[in-house]
Coordinates of C-alpha atoms in Angstrom, one line a residue:
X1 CA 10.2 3.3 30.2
X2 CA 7.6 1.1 30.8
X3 CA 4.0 1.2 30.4
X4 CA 2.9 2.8 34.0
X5 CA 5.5 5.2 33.5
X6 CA 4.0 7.5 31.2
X7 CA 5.0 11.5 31.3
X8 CA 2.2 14.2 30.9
X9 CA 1.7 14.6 27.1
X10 CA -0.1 17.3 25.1
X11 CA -2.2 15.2 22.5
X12 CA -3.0 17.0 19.0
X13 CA -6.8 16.0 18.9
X14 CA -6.6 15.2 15.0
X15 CA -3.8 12.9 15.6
X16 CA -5.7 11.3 18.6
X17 CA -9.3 11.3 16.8
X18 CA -7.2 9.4 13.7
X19 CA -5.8 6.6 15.9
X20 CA -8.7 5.7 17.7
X21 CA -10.6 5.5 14.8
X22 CA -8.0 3.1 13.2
X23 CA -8.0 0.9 16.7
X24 CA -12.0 0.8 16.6
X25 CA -11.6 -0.5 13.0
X26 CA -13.2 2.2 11.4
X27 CA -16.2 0.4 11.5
X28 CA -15.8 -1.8 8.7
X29 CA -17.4 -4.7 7.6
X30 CA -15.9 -7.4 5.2
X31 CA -18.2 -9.7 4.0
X32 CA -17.1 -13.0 3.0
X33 CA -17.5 -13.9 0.2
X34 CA -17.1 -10.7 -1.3
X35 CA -19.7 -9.7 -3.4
X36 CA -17.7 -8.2 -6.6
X37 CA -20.5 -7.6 -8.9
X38 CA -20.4 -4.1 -10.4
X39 CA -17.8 -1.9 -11.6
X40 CA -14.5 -0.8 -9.9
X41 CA -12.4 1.7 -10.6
X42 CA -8.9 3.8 -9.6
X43 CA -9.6 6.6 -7.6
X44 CA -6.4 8.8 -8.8
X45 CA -3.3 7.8 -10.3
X46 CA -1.1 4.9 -9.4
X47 CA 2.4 4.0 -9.4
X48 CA 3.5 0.3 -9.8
X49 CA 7.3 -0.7 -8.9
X50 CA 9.5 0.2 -12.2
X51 CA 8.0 2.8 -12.0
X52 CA 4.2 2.7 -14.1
X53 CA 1.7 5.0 -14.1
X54 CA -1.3 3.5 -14.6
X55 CA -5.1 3.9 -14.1
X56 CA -7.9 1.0 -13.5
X57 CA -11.2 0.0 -14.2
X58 CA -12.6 -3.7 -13.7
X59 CA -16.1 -4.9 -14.3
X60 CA -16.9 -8.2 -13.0
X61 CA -20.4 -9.7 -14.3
X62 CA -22.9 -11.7 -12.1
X63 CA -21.5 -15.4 -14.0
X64 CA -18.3 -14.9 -13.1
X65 CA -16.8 -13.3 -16.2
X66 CA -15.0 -9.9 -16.4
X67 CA -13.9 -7.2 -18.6
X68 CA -11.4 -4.9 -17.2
X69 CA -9.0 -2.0 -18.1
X70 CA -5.5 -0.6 -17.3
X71 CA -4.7 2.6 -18.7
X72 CA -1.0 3.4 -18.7
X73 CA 0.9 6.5 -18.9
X74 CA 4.1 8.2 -19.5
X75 CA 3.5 10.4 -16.5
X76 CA 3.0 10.7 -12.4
X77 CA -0.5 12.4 -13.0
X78 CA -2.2 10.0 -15.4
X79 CA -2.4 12.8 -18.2
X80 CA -0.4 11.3 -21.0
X81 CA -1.1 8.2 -22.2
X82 CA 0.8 5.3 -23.8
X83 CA -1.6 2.3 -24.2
X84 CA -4.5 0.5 -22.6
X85 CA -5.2 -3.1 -22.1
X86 CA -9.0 -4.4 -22.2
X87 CA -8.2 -7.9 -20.3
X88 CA -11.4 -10.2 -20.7
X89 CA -11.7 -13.8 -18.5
X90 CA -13.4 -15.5 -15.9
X91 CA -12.8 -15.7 -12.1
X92 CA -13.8 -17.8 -9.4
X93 CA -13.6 -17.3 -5.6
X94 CA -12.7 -20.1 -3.3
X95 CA -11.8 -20.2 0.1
X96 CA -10.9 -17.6 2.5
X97 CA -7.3 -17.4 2.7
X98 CA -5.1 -19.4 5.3
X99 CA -1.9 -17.2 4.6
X100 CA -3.5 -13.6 4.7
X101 CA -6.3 -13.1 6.7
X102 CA -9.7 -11.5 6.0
X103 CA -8.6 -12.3 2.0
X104 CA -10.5 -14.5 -0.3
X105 CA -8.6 -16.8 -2.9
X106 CA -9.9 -17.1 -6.7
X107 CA -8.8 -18.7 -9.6
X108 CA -8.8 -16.8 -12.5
X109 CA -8.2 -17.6 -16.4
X110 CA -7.5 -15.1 -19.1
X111 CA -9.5 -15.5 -22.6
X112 CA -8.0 -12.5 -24.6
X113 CA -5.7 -9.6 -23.5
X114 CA -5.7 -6.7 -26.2
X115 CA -3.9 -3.3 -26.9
X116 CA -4.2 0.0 -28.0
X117 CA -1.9 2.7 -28.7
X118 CA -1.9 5.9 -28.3
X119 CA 1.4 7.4 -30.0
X120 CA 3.5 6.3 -32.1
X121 CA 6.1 6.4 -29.7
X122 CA 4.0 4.1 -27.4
X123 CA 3.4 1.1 -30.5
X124 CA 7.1 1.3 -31.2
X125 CA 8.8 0.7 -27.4
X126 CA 6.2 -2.0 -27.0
X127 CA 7.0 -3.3 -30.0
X128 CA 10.5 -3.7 -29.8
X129 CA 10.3 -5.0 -25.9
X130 CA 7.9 -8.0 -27.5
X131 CA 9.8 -8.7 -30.3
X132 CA 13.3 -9.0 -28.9
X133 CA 11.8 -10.7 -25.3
X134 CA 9.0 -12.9 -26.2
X135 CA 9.3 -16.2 -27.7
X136 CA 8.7 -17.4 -31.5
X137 CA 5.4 -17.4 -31.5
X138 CA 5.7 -13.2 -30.7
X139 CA 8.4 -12.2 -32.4
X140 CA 7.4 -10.1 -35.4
X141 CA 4.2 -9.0 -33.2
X142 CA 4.2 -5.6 -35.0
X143 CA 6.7 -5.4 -38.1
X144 CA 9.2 -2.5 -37.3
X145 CA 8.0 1.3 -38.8
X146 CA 5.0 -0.2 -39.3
X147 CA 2.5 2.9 -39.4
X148 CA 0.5 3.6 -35.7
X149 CA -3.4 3.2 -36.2
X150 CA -5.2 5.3 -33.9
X151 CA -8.0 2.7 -32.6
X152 CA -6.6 -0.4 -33.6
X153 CA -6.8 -2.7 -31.5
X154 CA -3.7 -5.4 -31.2
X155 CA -4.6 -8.6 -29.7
X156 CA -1.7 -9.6 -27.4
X157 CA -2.9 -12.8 -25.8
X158 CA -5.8 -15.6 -26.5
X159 CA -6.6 -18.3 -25.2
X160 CA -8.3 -20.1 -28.4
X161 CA -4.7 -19.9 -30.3
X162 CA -2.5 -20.4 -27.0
X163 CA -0.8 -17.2 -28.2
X164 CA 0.8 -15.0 -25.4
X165 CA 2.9 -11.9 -26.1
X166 CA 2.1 -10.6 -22.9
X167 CA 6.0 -11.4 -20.4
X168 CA 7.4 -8.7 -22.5
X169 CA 5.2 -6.3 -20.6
X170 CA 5.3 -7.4 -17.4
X171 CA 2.2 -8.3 -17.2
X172 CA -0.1 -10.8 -15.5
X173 CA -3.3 -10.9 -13.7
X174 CA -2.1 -12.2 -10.4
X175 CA -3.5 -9.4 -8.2
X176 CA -7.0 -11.6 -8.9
X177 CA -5.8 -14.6 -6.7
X178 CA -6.6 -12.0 -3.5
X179 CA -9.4 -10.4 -3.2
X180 CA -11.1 -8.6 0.0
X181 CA -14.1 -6.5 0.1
X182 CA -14.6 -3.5 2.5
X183 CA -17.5 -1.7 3.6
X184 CA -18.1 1.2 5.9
X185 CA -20.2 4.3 6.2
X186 CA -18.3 7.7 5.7
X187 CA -19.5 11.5 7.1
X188 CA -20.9 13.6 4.3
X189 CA -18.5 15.6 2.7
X190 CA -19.9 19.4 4.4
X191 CA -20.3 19.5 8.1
X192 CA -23.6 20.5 7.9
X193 CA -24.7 17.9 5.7
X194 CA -26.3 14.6 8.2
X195 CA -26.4 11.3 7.4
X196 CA -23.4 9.3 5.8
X197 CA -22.1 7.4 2.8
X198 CA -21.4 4.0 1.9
X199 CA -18.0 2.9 0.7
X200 CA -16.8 0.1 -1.0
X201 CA -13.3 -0.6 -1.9
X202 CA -11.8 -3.6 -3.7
X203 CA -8.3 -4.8 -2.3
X204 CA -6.3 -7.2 -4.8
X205 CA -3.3 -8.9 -4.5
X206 CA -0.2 -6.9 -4.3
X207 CA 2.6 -6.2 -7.3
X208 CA 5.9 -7.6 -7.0
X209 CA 8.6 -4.7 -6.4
X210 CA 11.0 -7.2 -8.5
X211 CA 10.2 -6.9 -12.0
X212 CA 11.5 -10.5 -12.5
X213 CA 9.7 -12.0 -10.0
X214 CA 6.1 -10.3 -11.1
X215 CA 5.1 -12.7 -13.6
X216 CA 5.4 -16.1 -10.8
X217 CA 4.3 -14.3 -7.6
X218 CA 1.5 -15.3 -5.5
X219 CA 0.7 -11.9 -3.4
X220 CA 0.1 -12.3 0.2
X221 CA -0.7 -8.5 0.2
X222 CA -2.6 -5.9 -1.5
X223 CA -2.1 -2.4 -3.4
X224 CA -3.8 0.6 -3.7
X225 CA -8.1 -0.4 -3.6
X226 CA -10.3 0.3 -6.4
X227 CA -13.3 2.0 -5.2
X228 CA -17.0 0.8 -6.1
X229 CA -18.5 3.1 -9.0
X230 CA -21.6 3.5 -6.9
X231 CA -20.5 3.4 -3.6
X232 CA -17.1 5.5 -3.7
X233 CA -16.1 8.5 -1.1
X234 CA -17.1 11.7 -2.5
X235 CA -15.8 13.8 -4.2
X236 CA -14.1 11.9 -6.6
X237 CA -13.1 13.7 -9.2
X238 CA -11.4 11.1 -11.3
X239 CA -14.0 8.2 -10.5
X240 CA -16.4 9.5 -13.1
X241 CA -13.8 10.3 -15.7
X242 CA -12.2 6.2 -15.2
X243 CA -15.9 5.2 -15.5
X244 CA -16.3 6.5 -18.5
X245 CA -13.3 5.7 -20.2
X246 CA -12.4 2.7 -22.4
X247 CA -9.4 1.4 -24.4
X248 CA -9.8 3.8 -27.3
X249 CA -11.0 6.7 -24.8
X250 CA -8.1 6.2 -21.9
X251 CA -8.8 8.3 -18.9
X252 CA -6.9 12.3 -18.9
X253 CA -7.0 12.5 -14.9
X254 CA -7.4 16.6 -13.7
X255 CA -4.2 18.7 -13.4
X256 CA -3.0 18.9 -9.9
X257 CA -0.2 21.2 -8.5
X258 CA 2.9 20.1 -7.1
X259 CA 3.2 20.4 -3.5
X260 CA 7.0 21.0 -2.1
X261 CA 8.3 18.1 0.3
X262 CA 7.5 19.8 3.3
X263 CA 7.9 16.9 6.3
X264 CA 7.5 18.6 9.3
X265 CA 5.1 17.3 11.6
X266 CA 2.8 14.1 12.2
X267 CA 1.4 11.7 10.0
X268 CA -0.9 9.0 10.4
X269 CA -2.1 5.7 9.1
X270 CA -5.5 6.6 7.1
X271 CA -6.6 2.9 7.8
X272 CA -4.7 -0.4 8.9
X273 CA -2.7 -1.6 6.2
X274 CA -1.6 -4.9 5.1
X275 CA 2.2 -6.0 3.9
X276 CA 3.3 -9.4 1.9
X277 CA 4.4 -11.6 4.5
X278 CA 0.9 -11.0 6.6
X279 CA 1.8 -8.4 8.2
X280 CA -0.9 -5.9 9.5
X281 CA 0.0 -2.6 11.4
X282 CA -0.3 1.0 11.6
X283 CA 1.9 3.7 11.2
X284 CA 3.0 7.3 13.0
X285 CA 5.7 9.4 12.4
X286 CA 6.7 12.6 13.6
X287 CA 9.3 14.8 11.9
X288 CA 11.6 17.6 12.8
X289 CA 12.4 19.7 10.3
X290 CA 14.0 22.3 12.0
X291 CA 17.2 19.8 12.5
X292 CA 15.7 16.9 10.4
X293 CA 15.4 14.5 13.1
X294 CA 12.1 12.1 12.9
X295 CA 10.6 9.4 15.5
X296 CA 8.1 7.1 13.8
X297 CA 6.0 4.1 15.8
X298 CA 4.7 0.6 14.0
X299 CA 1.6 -0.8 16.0
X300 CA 1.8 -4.3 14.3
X301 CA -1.3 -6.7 14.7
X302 CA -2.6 -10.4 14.2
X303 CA -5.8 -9.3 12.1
X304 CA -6.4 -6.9 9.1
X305 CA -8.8 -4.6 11.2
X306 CA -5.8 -3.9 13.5
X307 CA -7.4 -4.8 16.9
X308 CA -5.1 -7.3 18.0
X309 CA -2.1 -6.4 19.2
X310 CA 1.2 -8.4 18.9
X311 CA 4.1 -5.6 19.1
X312 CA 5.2 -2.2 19.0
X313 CA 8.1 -1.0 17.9
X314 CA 9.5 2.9 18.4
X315 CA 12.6 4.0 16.4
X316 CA 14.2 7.3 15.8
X317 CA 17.0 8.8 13.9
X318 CA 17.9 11.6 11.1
X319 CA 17.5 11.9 7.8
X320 CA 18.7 14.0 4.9
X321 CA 17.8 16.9 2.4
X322 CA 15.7 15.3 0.0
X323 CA 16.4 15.8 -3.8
X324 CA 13.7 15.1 -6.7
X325 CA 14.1 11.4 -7.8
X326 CA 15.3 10.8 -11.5
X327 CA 13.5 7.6 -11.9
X328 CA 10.2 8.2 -10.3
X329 CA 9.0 11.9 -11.3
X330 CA 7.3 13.7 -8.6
X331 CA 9.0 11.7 -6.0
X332 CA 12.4 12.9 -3.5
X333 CA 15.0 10.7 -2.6
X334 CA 16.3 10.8 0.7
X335 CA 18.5 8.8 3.3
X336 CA 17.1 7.9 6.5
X337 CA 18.8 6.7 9.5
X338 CA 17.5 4.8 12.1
X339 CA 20.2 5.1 15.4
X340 CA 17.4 4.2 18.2
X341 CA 15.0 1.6 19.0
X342 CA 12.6 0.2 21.3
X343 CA 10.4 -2.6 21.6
X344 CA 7.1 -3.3 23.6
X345 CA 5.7 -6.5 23.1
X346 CA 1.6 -6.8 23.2
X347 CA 1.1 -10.8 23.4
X348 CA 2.0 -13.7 25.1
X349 CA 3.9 -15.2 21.6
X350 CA 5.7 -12.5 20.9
X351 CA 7.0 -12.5 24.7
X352 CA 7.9 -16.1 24.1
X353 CA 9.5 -15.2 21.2
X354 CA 11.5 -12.7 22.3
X355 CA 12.9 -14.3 25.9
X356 CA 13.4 -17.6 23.5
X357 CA 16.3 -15.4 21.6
X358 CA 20.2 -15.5 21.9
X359 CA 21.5 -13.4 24.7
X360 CA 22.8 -10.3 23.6
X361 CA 20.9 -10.5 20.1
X362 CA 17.3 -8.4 21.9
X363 CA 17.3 -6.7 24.7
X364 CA 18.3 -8.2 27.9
X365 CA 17.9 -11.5 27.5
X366 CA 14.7 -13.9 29.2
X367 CA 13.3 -10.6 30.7
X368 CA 10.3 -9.6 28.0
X369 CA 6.6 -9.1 29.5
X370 CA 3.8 -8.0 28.1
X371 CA 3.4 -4.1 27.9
X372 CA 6.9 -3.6 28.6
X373 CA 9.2 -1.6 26.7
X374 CA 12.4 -1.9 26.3
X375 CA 15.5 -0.5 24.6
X376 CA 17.1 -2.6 22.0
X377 CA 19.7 -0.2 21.1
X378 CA 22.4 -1.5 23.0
X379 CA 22.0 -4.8 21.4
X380 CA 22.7 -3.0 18.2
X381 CA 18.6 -3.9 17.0
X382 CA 16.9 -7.2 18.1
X383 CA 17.8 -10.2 15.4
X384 CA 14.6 -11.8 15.9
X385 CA 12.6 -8.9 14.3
X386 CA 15.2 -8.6 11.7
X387 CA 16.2 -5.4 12.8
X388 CA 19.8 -3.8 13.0
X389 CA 21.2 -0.4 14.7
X390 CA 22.4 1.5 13.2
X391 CA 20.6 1.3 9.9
X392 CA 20.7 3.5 6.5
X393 CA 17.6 3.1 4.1
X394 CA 17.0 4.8 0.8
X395 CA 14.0 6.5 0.6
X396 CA 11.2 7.7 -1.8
X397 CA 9.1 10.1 -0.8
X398 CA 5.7 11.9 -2.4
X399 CA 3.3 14.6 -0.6
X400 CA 0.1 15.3 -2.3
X401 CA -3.8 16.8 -1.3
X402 CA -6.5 14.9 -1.9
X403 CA -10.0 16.3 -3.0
X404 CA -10.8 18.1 0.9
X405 CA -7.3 19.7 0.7
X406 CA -5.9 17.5 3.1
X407 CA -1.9 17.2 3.0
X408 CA -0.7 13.2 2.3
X409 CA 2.4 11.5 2.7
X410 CA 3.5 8.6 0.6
X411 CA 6.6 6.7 1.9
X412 CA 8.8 4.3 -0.7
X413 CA 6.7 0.8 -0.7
X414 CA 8.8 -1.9 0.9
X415 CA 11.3 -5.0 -0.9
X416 CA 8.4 -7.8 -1.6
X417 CA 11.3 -10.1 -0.3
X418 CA 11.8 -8.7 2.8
X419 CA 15.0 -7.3 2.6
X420 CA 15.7 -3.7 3.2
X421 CA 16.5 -0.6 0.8
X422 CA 20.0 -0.1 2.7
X423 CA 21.5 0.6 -1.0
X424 CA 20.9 3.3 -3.5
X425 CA 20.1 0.6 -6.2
X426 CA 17.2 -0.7 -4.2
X427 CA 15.6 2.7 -3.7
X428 CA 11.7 2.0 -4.0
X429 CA 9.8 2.8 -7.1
X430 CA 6.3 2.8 -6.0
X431 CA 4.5 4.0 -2.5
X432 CA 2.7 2.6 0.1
X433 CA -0.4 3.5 1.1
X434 CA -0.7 7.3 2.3
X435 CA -0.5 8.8 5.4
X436 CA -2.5 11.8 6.5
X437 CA -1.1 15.1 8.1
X438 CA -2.6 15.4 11.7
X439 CA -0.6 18.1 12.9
X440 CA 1.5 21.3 11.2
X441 CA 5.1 21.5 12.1
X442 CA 4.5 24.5 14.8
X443 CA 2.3 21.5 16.5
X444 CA 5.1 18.9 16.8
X445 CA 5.5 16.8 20.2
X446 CA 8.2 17.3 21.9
X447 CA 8.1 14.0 24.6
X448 CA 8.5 11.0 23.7
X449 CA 4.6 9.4 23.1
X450 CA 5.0 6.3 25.3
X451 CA 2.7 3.7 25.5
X452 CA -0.5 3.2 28.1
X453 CA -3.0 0.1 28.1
X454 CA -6.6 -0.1 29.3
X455 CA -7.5 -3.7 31.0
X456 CA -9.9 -5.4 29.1
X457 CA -11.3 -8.6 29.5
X458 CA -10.6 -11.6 26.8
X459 CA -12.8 -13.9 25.6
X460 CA -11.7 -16.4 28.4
X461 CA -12.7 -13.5 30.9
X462 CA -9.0 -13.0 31.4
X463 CA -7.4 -9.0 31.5
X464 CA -6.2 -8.4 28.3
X465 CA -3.7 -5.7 26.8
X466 CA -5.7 -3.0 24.7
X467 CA -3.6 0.0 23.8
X468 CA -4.4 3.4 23.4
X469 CA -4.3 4.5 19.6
X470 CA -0.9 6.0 19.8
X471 CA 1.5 5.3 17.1
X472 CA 4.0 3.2 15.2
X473 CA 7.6 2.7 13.8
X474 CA 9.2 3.9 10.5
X475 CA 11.6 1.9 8.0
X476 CA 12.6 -1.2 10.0
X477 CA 12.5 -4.5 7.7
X478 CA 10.3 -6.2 9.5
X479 CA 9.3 -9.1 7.6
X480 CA 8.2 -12.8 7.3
X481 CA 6.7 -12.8 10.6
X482 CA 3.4 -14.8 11.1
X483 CA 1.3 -15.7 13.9
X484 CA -1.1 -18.1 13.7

């Protein structure tokens, strides 16, 4: 099918309002340098790969210096504690990045990481994980039965006595060596209501899925933002109770019910989302639950407002009945299986690319243009975007509302490494960012959502691909591709 080819199509107008806005960027602004003054905080609960439940709030002072805490818990809603860390040190920006674009680099160094425990049971799996994994400077870091002081305050790392008991954990503060900044203005939160709302949110570096590899990784893409205390989309209920919290007070997020997995329907991308390996793209999936079969597209792009194009990819399959995930509580596991595929790509370097592989490894060979699709399924995937047919991955899913009652989807985050979760053992433990419900189950498609292109001149005056806002892929490892 190519891209003149396109059949009649009944658009859902949420799902059609939700994709232009992502291709017109939202209207966002990212300054640069970033201006990180002022306090940041988590704007629900998040899950880091292992899985951790944890809660953050970072204050960063006007000479460089910052004070910030992570609240972790034993729970998926952030209302039982275990500790908190208060993690005090000095950053520096420097350059924007040359590796993930629209990011600023920064230096940071630690001064003192502390503690505080809030069960007995909390002081004495820490303890044991420190004294059995760190070195001889840690071990004995809390003698064993010792008593659990509410309060007290343990100090786990300084940098005046070069101690560091801090590896057993997990932990380190490489999320600070990325930083971007976003602005933009959102509706008030009641239709009547005119006027709008600044929002800022604070995107840092991006946590290792490999628990190993956490402590030496450099990210090259980011997790969940931290909203700005002052500027944050309202309501917010657990903005104000993060602000307020501290390492002796940690946060007790509201109770939330627990939505069924119910699939059916489409989702969308609620902004243009950055992976490791700088990759920036968009996301829209459709599923049938009536004989769980889903389609999903991947709009992938050159620059982290999504507005230039490099390739789409369309892929479609079956997947089966999802059962609640032992590791990750509130999650469901399921299989998914991708059987189809298709490929349209949107530049000149992916074409290149493309008609540069090995006959018989994408598509029929030396025959890629521009805005063309075509069907890679006979070449059992297309080797040069890592992707095979046909393809099991094991998946971890999450639906939730957020505060306006809107229904969110969070899919299993991807391998940091690239590689795909084709076993059960490699079954994500954290989510990417969510995607939004634009239409029920009853307001499914039933075509296939092919691709159309508006001419637009380039800089250089020359007509230029621009696509309609349509949609993306769904679990294809598509990774360690760059463009330049």
């Amino acid at each position: 099918v190519c891209a003149a080819a396109e059949p009649p199509l009944r658009w859902e107008p949420r799902c059609r309002q939700q994709l232009r806005h992502l291709q017109d960027g939202g209207r966002i602004a990212a300054p640069l340098p970033p201006r990180l003054e002022g306090r940041w905080v988590s704007t629900g609960c998040e899950v880091r790969p292992g899985p951790e439940f944890l809660t953050r709030s970072y204050l960063f002072y006007t000479n460089r210096l910052f004070k910030a805490y992570q609240f972790y818990y034993w729970d998926p809603s952030c209302r039982d504690p275990s500790y908190s860390l208060v993690i005090k040190g000095k950053l520096r920006l420097r350059q924007a990045s040359w590796i993930t674009r629209g990011a600023t680099e920064a230096d940071y160094h630690l001064h003192k990481v502390g503690i505080v425990f809030h069960s007995q049971k909390a002081m004495r799996e820490v303890a044991a994980w420190i004294n059995q994994t760190s070195g001889e400077g840690c071990r004995g870091f809390l003698p064993p039965g010792r008593a659990w002081a509410p309060g007290a305050l343990y100090e786990l790392l300084s940098a005046k006595t070069e101690r560091d008991c801090t590896a057993a954990l997990g932990f380190a503060m490489h999320e600070l060596s990325l930083v971007r900044v976003e602005q933009r203005y959102e509706p008030g939160p009641r239709a009547q209501q005119s006027g709008s709302r600044l929002v800022e949110e604070l995107y840092l570096g991006d946590i290792h899925t490999d628990w190993p590899e956490r402590l030496r990784y450099r990210p090259t893409g980011y997790q969940r933002p931290m909203q700005s205390a002052v500027h944050h989309v309202h309501p917010c209920p657990a903005c104000g109770i993060i602000y307020r919290a501290d390492e002796h007070h940690p946060p007790i997020l509201p109770a939330r019910a627990q939505l069924p997995m119910q699939l059916g329907g489409s989702w969308v991308s609620t902004h243009c989302e950055v992976r490791p390996a700088v990759l920036f793209l968009t996301r829209y999936f459709i599923f049938h639950a009536n004989n769980h079969t889903w389609e999903g597209y991947y709009y992938h792009y050159s620059d982290p407002l999504c507005r230039q194009p490099t390739f789409t990819i369309y892929a479609s399959g079956h997947y089966t009945q999802g059962i609640p995930s032992s590791k990750v509580r509130g999650g469901t596991e399921l299989a998914f299986k991708v059987t189809q595929a298709r490929v349209t790509p949107m530049d000149q370097v992916t074409v290149m690319m493309l008609n540069s592989s090995e006959p018989g490894s994408c598509g029929l060979a030396s025959s890629w243009s521009a805005g063309v699709e075509q069907d890679i399924t006979p070449t059992n995937g297309c080797l040069a975007l890592g992707i095979k047919l046909p393809h099991t991955e094991y998946e971890l899913f999450k639906t939730e509302q957020d505060t306006q009652e809107r229904s969110l989807l969070y899919v299993g985050e991807r391998p940091t490494d690239g590689s795909s979760p084709d076993s059960p053992d490699k079954r994500p433990t954290s989510y990417q960012a969510p995607l939004i419900q634009c239409a029920g189950a009853s307001e499914e498609f039933s075509n296939y959502v092919s691709l159309k292109y508006l001419g637009r001149k380039d800089a250089n005056g020359n007509e230029a691909l621009k696509p309609l806002p349509v949609a993306f892929l769904l679990f294809v490892a598509l990774l360690f591709l760059r463009w330049d």
